[in-house]
CSV table of C-alpha atoms and ligand atoms in Angstrom, one decimal:
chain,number,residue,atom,x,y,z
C,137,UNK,CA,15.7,11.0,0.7
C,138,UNK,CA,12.4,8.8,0.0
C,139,UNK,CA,10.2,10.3,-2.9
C,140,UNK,CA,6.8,10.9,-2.0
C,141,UNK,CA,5.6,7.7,-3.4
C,142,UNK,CA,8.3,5.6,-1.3
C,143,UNK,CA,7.5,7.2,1.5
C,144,UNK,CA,4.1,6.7,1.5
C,145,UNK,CA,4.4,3.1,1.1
C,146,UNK,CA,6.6,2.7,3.9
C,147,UNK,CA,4.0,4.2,6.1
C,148,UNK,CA,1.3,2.2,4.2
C,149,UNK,CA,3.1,-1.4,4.6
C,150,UNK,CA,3.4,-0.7,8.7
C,151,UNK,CA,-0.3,0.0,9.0
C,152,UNK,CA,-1.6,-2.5,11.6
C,153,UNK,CA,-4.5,-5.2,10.5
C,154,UNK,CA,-7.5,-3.6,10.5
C,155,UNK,CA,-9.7,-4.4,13.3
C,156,UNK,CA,-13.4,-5.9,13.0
C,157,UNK,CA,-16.1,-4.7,15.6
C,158,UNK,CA,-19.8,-5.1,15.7
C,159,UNK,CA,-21.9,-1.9,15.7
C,160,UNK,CA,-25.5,-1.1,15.7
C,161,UNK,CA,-26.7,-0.5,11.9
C,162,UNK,CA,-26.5,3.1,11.7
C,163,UNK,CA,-23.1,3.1,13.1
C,164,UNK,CA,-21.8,1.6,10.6
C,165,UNK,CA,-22.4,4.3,7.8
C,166,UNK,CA,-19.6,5.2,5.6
C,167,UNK,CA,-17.6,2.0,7.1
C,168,UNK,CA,-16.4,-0.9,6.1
C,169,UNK,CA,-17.8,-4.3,5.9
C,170,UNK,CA,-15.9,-6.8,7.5
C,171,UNK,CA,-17.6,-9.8,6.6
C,172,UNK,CA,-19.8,-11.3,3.4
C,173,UNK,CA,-23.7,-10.9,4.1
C,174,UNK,CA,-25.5,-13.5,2.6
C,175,UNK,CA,-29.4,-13.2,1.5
C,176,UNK,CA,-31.4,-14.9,5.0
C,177,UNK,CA,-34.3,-14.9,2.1
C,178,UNK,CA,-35.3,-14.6,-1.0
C,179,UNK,CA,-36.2,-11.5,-2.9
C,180,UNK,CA,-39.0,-10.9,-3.1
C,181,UNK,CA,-40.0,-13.2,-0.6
C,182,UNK,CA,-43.1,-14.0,-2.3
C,183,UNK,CA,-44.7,-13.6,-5.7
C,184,UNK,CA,-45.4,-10.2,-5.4
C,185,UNK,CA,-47.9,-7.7,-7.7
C,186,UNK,CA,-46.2,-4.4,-8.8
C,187,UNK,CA,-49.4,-2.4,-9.0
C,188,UNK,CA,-53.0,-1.9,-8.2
C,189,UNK,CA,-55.5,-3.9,-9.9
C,190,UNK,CA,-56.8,-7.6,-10.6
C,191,UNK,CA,-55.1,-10.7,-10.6
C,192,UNK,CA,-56.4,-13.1,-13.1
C,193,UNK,CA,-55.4,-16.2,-15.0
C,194,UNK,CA,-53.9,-15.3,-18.4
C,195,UNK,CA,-55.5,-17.5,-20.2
C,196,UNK,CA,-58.4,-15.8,-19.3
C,197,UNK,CA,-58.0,-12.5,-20.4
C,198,UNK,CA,-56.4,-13.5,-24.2
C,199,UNK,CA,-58.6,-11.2,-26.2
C,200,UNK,CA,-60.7,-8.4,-24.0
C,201,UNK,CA,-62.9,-6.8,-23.3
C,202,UNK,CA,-64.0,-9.3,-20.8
C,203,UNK,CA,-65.9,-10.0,-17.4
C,204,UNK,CA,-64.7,-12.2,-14.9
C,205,UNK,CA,-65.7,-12.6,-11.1
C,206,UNK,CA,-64.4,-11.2,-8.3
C,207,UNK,CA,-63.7,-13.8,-5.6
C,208,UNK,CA,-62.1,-11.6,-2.8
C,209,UNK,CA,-59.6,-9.0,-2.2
C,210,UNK,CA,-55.6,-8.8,-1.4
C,211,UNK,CA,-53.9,-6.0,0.3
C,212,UNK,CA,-50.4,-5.9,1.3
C,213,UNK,CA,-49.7,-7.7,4.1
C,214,UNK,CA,-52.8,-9.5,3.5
C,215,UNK,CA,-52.0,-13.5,4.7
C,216,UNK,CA,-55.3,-14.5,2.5
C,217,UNK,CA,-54.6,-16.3,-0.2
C,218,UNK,CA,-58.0,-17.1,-2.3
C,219,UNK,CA,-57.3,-19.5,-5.2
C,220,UNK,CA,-58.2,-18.2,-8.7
C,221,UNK,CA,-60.0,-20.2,-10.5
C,222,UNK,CA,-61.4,-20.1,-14.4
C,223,UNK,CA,-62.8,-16.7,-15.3
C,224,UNK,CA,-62.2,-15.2,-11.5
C,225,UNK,CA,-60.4,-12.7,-10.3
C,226,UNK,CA,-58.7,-11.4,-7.2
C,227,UNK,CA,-58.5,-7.5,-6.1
C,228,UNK,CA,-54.8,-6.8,-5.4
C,229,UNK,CA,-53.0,-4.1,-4.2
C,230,UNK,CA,-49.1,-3.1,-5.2
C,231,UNK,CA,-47.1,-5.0,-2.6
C,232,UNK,CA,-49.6,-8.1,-1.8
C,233,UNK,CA,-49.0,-11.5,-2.7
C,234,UNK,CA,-50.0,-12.6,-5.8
C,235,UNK,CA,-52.9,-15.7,-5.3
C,236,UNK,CA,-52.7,-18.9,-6.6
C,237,UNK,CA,-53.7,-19.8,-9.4
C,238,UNK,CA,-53.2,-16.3,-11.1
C,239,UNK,CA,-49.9,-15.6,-13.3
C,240,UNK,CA,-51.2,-12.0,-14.4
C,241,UNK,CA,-52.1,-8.8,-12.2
C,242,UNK,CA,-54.0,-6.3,-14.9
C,243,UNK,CA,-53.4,-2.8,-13.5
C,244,UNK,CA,-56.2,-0.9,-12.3
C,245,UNK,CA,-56.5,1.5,-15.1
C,246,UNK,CA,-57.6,-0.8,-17.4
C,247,UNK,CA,-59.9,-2.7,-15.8
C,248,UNK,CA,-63.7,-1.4,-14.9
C,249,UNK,CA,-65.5,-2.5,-11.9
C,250,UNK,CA,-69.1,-3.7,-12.0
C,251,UNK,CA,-69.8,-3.6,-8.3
C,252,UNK,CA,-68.4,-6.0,-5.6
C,253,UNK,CA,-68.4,-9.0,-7.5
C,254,UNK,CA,-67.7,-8.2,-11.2
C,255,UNK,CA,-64.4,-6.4,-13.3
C,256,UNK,CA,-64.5,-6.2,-16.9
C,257,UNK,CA,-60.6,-6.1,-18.4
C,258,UNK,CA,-60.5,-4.1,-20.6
C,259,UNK,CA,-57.5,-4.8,-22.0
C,260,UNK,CA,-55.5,-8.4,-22.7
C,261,UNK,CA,-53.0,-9.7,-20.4
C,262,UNK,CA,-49.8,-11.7,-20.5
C,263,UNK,CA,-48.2,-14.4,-18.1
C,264,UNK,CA,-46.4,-12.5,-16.1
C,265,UNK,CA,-47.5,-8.6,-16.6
C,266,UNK,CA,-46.8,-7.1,-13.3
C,267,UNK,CA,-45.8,-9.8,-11.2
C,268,UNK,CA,-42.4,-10.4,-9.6
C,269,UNK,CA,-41.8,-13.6,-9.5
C,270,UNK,CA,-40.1,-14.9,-6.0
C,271,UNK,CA,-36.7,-14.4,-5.6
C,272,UNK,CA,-36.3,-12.9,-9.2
C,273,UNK,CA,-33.9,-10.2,-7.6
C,274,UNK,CA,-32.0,-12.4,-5.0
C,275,UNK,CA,-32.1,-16.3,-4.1
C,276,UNK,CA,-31.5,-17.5,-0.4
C,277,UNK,CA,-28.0,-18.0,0.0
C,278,UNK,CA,-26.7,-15.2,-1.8
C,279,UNK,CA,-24.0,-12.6,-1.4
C,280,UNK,CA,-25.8,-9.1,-1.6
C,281,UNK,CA,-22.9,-7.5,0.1
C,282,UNK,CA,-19.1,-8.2,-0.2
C,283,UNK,CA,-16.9,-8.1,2.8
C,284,UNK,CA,-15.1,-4.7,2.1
C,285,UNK,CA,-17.9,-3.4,0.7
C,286,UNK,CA,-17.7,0.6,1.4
C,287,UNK,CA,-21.3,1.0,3.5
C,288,UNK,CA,-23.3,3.6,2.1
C,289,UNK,CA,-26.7,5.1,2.6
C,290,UNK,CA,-28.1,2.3,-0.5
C,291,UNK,CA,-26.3,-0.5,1.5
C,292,UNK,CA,-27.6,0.6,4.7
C,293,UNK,CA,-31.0,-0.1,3.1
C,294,UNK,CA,-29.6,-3.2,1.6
C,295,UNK,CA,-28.4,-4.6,5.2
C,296,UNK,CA,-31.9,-3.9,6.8
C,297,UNK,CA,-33.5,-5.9,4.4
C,298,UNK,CA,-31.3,-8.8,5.4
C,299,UNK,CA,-32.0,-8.3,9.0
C,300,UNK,CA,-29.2,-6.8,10.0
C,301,UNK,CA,-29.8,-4.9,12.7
C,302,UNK,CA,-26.2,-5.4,14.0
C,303,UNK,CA,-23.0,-5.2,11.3
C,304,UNK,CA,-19.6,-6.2,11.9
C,305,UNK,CA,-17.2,-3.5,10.3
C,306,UNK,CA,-13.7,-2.4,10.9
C,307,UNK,CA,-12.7,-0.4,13.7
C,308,UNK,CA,-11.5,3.2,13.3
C,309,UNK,CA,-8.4,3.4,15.4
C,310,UNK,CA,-8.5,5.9,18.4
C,311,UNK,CA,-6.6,8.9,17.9
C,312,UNK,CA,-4.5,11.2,20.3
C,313,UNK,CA,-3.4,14.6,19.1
C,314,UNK,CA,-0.1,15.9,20.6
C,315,UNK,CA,0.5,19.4,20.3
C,316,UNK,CA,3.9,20.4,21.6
C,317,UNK,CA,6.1,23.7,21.5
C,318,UNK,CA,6.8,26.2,24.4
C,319,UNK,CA,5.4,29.6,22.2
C,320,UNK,CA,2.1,27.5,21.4
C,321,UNK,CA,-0.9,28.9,24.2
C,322,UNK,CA,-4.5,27.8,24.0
C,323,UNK,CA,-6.8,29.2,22.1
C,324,UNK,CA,-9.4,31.4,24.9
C,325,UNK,CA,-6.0,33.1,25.8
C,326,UNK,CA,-4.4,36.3,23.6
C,327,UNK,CA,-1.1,35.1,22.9
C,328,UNK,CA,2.1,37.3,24.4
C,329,UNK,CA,5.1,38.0,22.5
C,330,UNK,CA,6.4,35.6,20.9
C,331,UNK,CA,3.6,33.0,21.4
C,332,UNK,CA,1.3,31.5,18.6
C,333,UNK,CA,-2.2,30.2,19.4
C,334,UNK,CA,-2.4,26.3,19.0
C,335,UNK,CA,-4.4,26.0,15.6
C,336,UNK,CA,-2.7,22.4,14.9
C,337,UNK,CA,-4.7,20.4,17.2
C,338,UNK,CA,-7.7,21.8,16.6
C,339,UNK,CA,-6.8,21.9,12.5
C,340,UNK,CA,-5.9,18.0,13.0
C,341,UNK,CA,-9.0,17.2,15.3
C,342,UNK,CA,-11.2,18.4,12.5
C,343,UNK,CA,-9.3,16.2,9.7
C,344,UNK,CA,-9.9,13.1,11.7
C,345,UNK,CA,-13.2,14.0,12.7
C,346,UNK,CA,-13.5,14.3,8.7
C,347,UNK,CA,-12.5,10.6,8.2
C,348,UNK,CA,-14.9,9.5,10.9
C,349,UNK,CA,-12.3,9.6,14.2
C,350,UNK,CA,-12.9,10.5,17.5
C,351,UNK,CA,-9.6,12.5,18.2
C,352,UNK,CA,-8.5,13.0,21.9
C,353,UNK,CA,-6.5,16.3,21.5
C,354,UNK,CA,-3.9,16.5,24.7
C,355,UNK,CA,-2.7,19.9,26.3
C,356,UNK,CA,0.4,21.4,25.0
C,357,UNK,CA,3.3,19.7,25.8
C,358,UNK,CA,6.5,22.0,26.7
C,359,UNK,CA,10.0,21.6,24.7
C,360,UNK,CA,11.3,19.3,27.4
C,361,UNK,CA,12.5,16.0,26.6
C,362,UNK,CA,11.1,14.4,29.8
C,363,UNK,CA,7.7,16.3,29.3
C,364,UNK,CA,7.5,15.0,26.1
C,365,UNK,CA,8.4,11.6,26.2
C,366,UNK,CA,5.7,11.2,29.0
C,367,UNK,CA,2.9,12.9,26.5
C,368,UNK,CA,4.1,10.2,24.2
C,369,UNK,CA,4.2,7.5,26.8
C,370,UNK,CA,0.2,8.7,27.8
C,371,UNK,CA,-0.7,8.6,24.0
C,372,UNK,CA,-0.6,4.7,23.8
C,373,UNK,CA,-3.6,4.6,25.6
C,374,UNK,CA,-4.7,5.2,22.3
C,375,UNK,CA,-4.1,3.7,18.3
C,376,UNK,CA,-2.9,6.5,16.8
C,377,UNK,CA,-0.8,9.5,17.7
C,378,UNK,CA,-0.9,12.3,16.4
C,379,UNK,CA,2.2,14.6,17.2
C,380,UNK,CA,2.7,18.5,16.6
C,381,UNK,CA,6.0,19.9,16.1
C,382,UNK,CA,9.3,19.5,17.3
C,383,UNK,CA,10.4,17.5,14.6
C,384,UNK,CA,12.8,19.6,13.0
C,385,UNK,CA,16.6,20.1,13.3
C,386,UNK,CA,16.4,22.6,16.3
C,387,UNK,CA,17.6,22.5,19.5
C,388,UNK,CA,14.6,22.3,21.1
C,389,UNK,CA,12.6,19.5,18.9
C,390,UNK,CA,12.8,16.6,21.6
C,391,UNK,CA,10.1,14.4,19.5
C,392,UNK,CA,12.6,12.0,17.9
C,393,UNK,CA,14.2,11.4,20.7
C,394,UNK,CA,11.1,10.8,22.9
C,395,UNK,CA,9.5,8.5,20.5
C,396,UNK,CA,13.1,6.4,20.6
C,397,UNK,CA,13.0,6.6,24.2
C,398,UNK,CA,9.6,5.2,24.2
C,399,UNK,CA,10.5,2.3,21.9
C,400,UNK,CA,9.0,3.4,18.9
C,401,UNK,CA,10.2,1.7,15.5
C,402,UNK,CA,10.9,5.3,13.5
C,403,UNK,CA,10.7,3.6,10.0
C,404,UNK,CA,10.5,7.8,8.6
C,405,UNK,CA,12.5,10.6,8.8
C,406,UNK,CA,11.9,13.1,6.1
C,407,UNK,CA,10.5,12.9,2.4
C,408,UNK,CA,11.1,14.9,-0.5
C,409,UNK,CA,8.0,16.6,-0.7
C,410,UNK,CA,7.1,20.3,0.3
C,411,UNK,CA,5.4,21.6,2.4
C,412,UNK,CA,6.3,19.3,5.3
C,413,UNK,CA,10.3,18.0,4.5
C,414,UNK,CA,10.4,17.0,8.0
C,415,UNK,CA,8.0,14.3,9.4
C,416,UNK,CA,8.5,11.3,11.6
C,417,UNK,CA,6.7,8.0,11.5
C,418,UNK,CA,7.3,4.8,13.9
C,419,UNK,CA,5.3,2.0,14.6
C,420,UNK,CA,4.9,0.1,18.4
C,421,UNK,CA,3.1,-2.4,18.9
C,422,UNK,CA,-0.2,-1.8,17.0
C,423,UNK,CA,0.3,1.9,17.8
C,424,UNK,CA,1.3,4.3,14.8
C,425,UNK,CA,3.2,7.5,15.5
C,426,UNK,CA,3.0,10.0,13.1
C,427,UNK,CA,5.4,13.2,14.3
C,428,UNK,CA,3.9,16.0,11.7
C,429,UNK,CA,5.5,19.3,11.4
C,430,UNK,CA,4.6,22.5,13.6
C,431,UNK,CA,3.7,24.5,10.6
C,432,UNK,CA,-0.3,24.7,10.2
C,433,UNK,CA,0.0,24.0,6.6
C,434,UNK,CA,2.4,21.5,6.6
C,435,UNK,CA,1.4,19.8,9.5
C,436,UNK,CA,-2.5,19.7,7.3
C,437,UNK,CA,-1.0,18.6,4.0
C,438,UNK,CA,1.2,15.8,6.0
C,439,UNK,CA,-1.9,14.6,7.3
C,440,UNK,CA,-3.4,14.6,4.1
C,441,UNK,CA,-0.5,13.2,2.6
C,442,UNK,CA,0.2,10.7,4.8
C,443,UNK,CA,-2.6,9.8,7.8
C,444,UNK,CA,-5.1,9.8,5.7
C,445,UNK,CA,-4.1,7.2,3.2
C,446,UNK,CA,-3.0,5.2,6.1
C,447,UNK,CA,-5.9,5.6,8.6
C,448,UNK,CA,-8.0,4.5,5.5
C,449,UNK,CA,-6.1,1.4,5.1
C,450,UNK,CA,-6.6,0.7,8.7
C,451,UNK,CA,-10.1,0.9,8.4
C,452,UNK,CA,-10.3,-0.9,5.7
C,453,UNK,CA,-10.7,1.0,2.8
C,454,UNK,CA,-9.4,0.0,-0.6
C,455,UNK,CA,-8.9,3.3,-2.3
C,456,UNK,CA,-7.0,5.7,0.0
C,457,UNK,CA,-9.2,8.4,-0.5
C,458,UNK,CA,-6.6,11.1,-2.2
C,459,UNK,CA,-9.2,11.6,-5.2
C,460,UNK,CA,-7.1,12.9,-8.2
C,461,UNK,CA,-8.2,14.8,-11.4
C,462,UNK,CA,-6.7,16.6,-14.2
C,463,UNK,CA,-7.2,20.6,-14.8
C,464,UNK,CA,-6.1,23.3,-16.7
C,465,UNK,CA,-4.1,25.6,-15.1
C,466,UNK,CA,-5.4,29.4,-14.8
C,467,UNK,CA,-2.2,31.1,-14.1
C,468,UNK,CA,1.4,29.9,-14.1
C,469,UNK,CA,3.0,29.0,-11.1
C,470,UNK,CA,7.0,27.9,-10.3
C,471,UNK,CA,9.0,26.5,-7.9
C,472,UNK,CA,12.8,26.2,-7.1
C,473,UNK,CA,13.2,22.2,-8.4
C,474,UNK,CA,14.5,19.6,-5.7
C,475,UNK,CA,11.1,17.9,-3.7
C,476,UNK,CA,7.5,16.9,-5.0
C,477,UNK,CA,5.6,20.4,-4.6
C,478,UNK,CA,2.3,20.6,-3.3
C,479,UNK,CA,1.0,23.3,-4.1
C,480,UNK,CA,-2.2,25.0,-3.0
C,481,UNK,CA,-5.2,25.3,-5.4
C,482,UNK,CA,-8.4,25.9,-5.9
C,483,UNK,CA,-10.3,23.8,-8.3
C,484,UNK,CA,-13.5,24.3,-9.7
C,485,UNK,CA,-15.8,22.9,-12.1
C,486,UNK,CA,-15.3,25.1,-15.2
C,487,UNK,CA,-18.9,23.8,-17.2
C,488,UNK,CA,-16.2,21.3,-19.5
C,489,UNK,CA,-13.2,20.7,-17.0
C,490,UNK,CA,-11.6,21.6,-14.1
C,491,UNK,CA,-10.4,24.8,-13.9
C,492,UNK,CA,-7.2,24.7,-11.1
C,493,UNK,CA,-6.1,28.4,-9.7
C,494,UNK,CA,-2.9,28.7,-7.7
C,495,UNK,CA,-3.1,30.6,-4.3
C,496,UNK,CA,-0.7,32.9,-3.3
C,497,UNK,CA,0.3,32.5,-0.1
C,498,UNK,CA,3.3,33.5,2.0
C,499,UNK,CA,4.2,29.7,3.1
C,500,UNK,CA,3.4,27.3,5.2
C,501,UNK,CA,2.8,28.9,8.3
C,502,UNK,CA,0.0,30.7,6.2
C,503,UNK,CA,-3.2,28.8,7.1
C,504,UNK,CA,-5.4,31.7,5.9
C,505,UNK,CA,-4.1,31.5,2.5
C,506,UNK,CA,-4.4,27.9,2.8
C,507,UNK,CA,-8.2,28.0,3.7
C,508,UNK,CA,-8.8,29.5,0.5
C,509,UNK,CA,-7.3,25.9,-1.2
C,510,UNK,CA,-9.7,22.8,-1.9
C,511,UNK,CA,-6.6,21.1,-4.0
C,512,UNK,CA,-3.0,20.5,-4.6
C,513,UNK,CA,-1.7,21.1,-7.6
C,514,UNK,CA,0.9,17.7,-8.2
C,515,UNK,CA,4.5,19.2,-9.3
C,516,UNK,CA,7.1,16.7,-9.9
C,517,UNK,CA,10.4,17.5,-8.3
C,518,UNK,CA,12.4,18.4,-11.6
C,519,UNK,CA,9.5,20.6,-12.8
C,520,UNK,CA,10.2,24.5,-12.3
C,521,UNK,CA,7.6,25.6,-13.9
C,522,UNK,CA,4.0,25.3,-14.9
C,523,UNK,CA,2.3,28.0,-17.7
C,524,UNK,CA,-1.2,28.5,-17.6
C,525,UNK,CA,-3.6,26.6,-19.9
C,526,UNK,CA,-1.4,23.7,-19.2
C,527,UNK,CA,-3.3,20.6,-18.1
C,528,UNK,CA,-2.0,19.6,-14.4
C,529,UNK,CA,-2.5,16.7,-11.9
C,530,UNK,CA,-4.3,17.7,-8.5
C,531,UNK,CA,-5.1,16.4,-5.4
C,532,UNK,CA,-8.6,17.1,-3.8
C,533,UNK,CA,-8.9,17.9,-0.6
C,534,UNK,CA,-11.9,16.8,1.7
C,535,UNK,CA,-14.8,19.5,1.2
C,536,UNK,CA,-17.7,20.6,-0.3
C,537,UNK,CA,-16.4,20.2,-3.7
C,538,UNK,CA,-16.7,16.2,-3.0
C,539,UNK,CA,-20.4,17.0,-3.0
C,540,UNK,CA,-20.4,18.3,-6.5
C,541,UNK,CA,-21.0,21.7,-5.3
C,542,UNK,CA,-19.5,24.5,-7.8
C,543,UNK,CA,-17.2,25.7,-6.0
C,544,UNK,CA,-17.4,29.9,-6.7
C,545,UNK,CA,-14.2,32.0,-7.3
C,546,UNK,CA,-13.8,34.6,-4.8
C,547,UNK,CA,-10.8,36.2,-4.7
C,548,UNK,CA,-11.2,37.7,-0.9
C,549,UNK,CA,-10.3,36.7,1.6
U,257,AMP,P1,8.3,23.3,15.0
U,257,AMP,O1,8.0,22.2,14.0
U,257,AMP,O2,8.1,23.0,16.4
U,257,AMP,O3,9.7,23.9,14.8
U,257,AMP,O4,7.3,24.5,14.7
U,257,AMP,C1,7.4,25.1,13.4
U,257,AMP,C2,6.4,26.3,13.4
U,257,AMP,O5,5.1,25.9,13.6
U,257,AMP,C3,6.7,27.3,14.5
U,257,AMP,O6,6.6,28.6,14.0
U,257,AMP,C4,5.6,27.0,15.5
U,257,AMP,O7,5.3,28.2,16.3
U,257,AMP,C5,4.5,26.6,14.7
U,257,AMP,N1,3.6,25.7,15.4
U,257,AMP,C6,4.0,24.6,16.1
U,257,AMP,N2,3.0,24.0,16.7
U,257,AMP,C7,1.9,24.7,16.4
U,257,AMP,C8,0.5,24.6,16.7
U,257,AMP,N3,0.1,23.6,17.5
U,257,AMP,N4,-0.3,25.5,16.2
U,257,AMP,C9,0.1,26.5,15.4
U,257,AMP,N5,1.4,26.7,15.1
U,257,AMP,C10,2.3,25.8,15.6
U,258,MG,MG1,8.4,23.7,18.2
């Protein structure tokens, strides 16, 4: 059986190309660039002033105090461009082109003005003092942003200053979520014996919507194998699918067999990790099938595991967003050895490290336990156990704790 690792760059290496499309600016937040932008102009544009005051020929203003005339006034925005001569002096606000002639903007607060036509400086000035010279930031021509460049709220700002109001970025692949299982009823309806309301596609629409995907979620499909294979067959209207049980070794798990029946490569069967031994990925086309386990918590971790690292890649992304950091454990935890454990945490910012608490929980159909978790503590397969105040490996999971928020112990539920 593949080790996690393998596994995962099995699925990676059978991502398809990612897929460039122009959006508006502000849809392309949090995207990724797909091409170079170059600098349409220089930055700034113009020799600009950085402050309020008086631009002035340095020359003149060598020792101070001392009085020079005021030939006219510069605002930003302002196209007039009076030319400063010896001993004159233009009024300038922060943002305006600085005149010719002048190499110097004094700042307000140490000059004095004697009515319309007279400043004293009261202090000397050198070439240069508040003036950006043009282009001093960025020249014409070049690269401000790189193609792959992760667009954030700074390089929103960056792309409006190079005019553009359209961005070419990759495409986030469309996404169809599969639920299947006869016991699994929607969730307006108070399940009968024996049934179990459908918290998977609802669990898995949130996770993609997390990543920045639109996710169709489909009805329940019935264990039938014709039933199923036509769900799958209806996915491909879409990049991605997103199946829900029926994966295992029982009699009724007709997803294997539907997904051959449909033509789907199945490069994936099962990988050594826990939760979630049993999950099946293929590749058609340009579509990618992921089969994830019915149980909530596997079928969350498997996406975390194993979608999100590969729906990343598809949109680009370099890094495939399983942020990892080192804690100490609070309390010791085990495991019977064999497969990768992944085991529920919560980690919080303890003032000097991370502090990483393991939550008990009754398995992986418990999602209410799970809730609790922000992490996954890393336990290599050989490793039985863990004792507290050891320093472990864990996986963050996307939440609030991304934001730097402390994240609170509370030990209810
Ligand atoms: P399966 O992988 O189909 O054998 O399902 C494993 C377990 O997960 C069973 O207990 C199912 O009832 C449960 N399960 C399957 N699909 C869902 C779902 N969409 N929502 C909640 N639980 C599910
Ligand atoms: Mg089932």
């Amino acid at each position: 059986m593949l080790t996690y690792e393998e596994a995962l760059q099995e699925v990676l290496t059978r991502v398809p190309e990612p897929r460039a499309i122009r959006v508006p600016l502000r849809k392309s937040l949090g995207r990724v660039l797909a091409h170079p932008v170059v600098a349409d102009h220089d930055l700034p544009p113009f020799k600009k002033s950085f402050v309020d005051g008086y631009a002035v020929r340095s020359q003149d203003v060598v020792t101070a105090p001392v009085e020079l005339e005021v030939i006219g006034t510069v605002a930003a925005g302002s196209q007039s461009q009076p030319e400063v001569k010896a001993g004159q002096a233009v009024h300038i606000m922060t943002g305006a082109a600085v005149p010719p002639g002048a190499d110097a903007v004094q700042m307000i607060e140490k000059t004095r003005s004697m009515g319309a036509e007279k400043v004293e400086l009261l202090e000397p000035v050198v070439k240069g003092a508040n003036v950006a010279a043009k282009g001093n930031e960025v020249r014409q021509g070049d690269t401000v942003l790189a193609r792959g460049r992760v667009l954030g709220a700074a390089e929103t700002g960056v792309l409006a200053t190079f005019g553009q109001g359209e961005v070419e970025v990759y495409a986030a692949p469309t996404v169809a979520v599969i639920p299947t299982g006869d016991e699994i009823v929607q969730v307006e309806k108070k399940p009968a014996f024996g049934q179990i309301r459908n918290s998977n596609a609802h669990s898995l629409w949130a996770q993609c919507h997390q990543l920045g995907l639109d996710a169709t979620v489909f009805p329940v499909t019935p264990d039938d194998p014709e039933r199923t294979q036509e769900a799958v067959s209806q996915g491909f209207q879409y990049d991605l699918l997103l199946l829900s049980g029926g994966v295992s070794m029982g009699e009724y798990d007709y997803v294997h067999q539907a997904l051959t029946k449909e033509g789907v490569n199945i490069f994936l069967h099962k990988a050594a990790i826990k939760p979630g031994k049993p999950i099946v990925v293929g590749r058609k086309g340009d579509h990618l099938i992921f089969g994830l386990p019915g149980n909530p918590v596997s079928a969350f971790v498997t996406f975390e595991l194993f979608v999100r690292p590969a729906v990343r890649r598809w949109m680009g992304f370099q890094a495939h967003g399983l942020q990892r950091v080192w804690g100490e454990l609070v309390t010791q935890t085990r495991q019977k050895p064999g497969r990768k454990f992944f085991k529920q945490a919560r980690t919080f910012w303890a003032g000097d490290k991370f502090r990483v608490e393991p939550i008990e929980t009754k398995g992986s159909a418990d999602l209410v336990a799970f809730s609790r978790a922000n992490s996954l503590i890393i336990m290599e397969a050989d490793v039985e156990c863990l004792q507290a105040g050891q320093r472990v490996e864990v996986v963050l999971l996307d939440n609030d704790f991304h934001e730097g928020n402390e994240y609170k112990t509370d030990s209810r539920r």
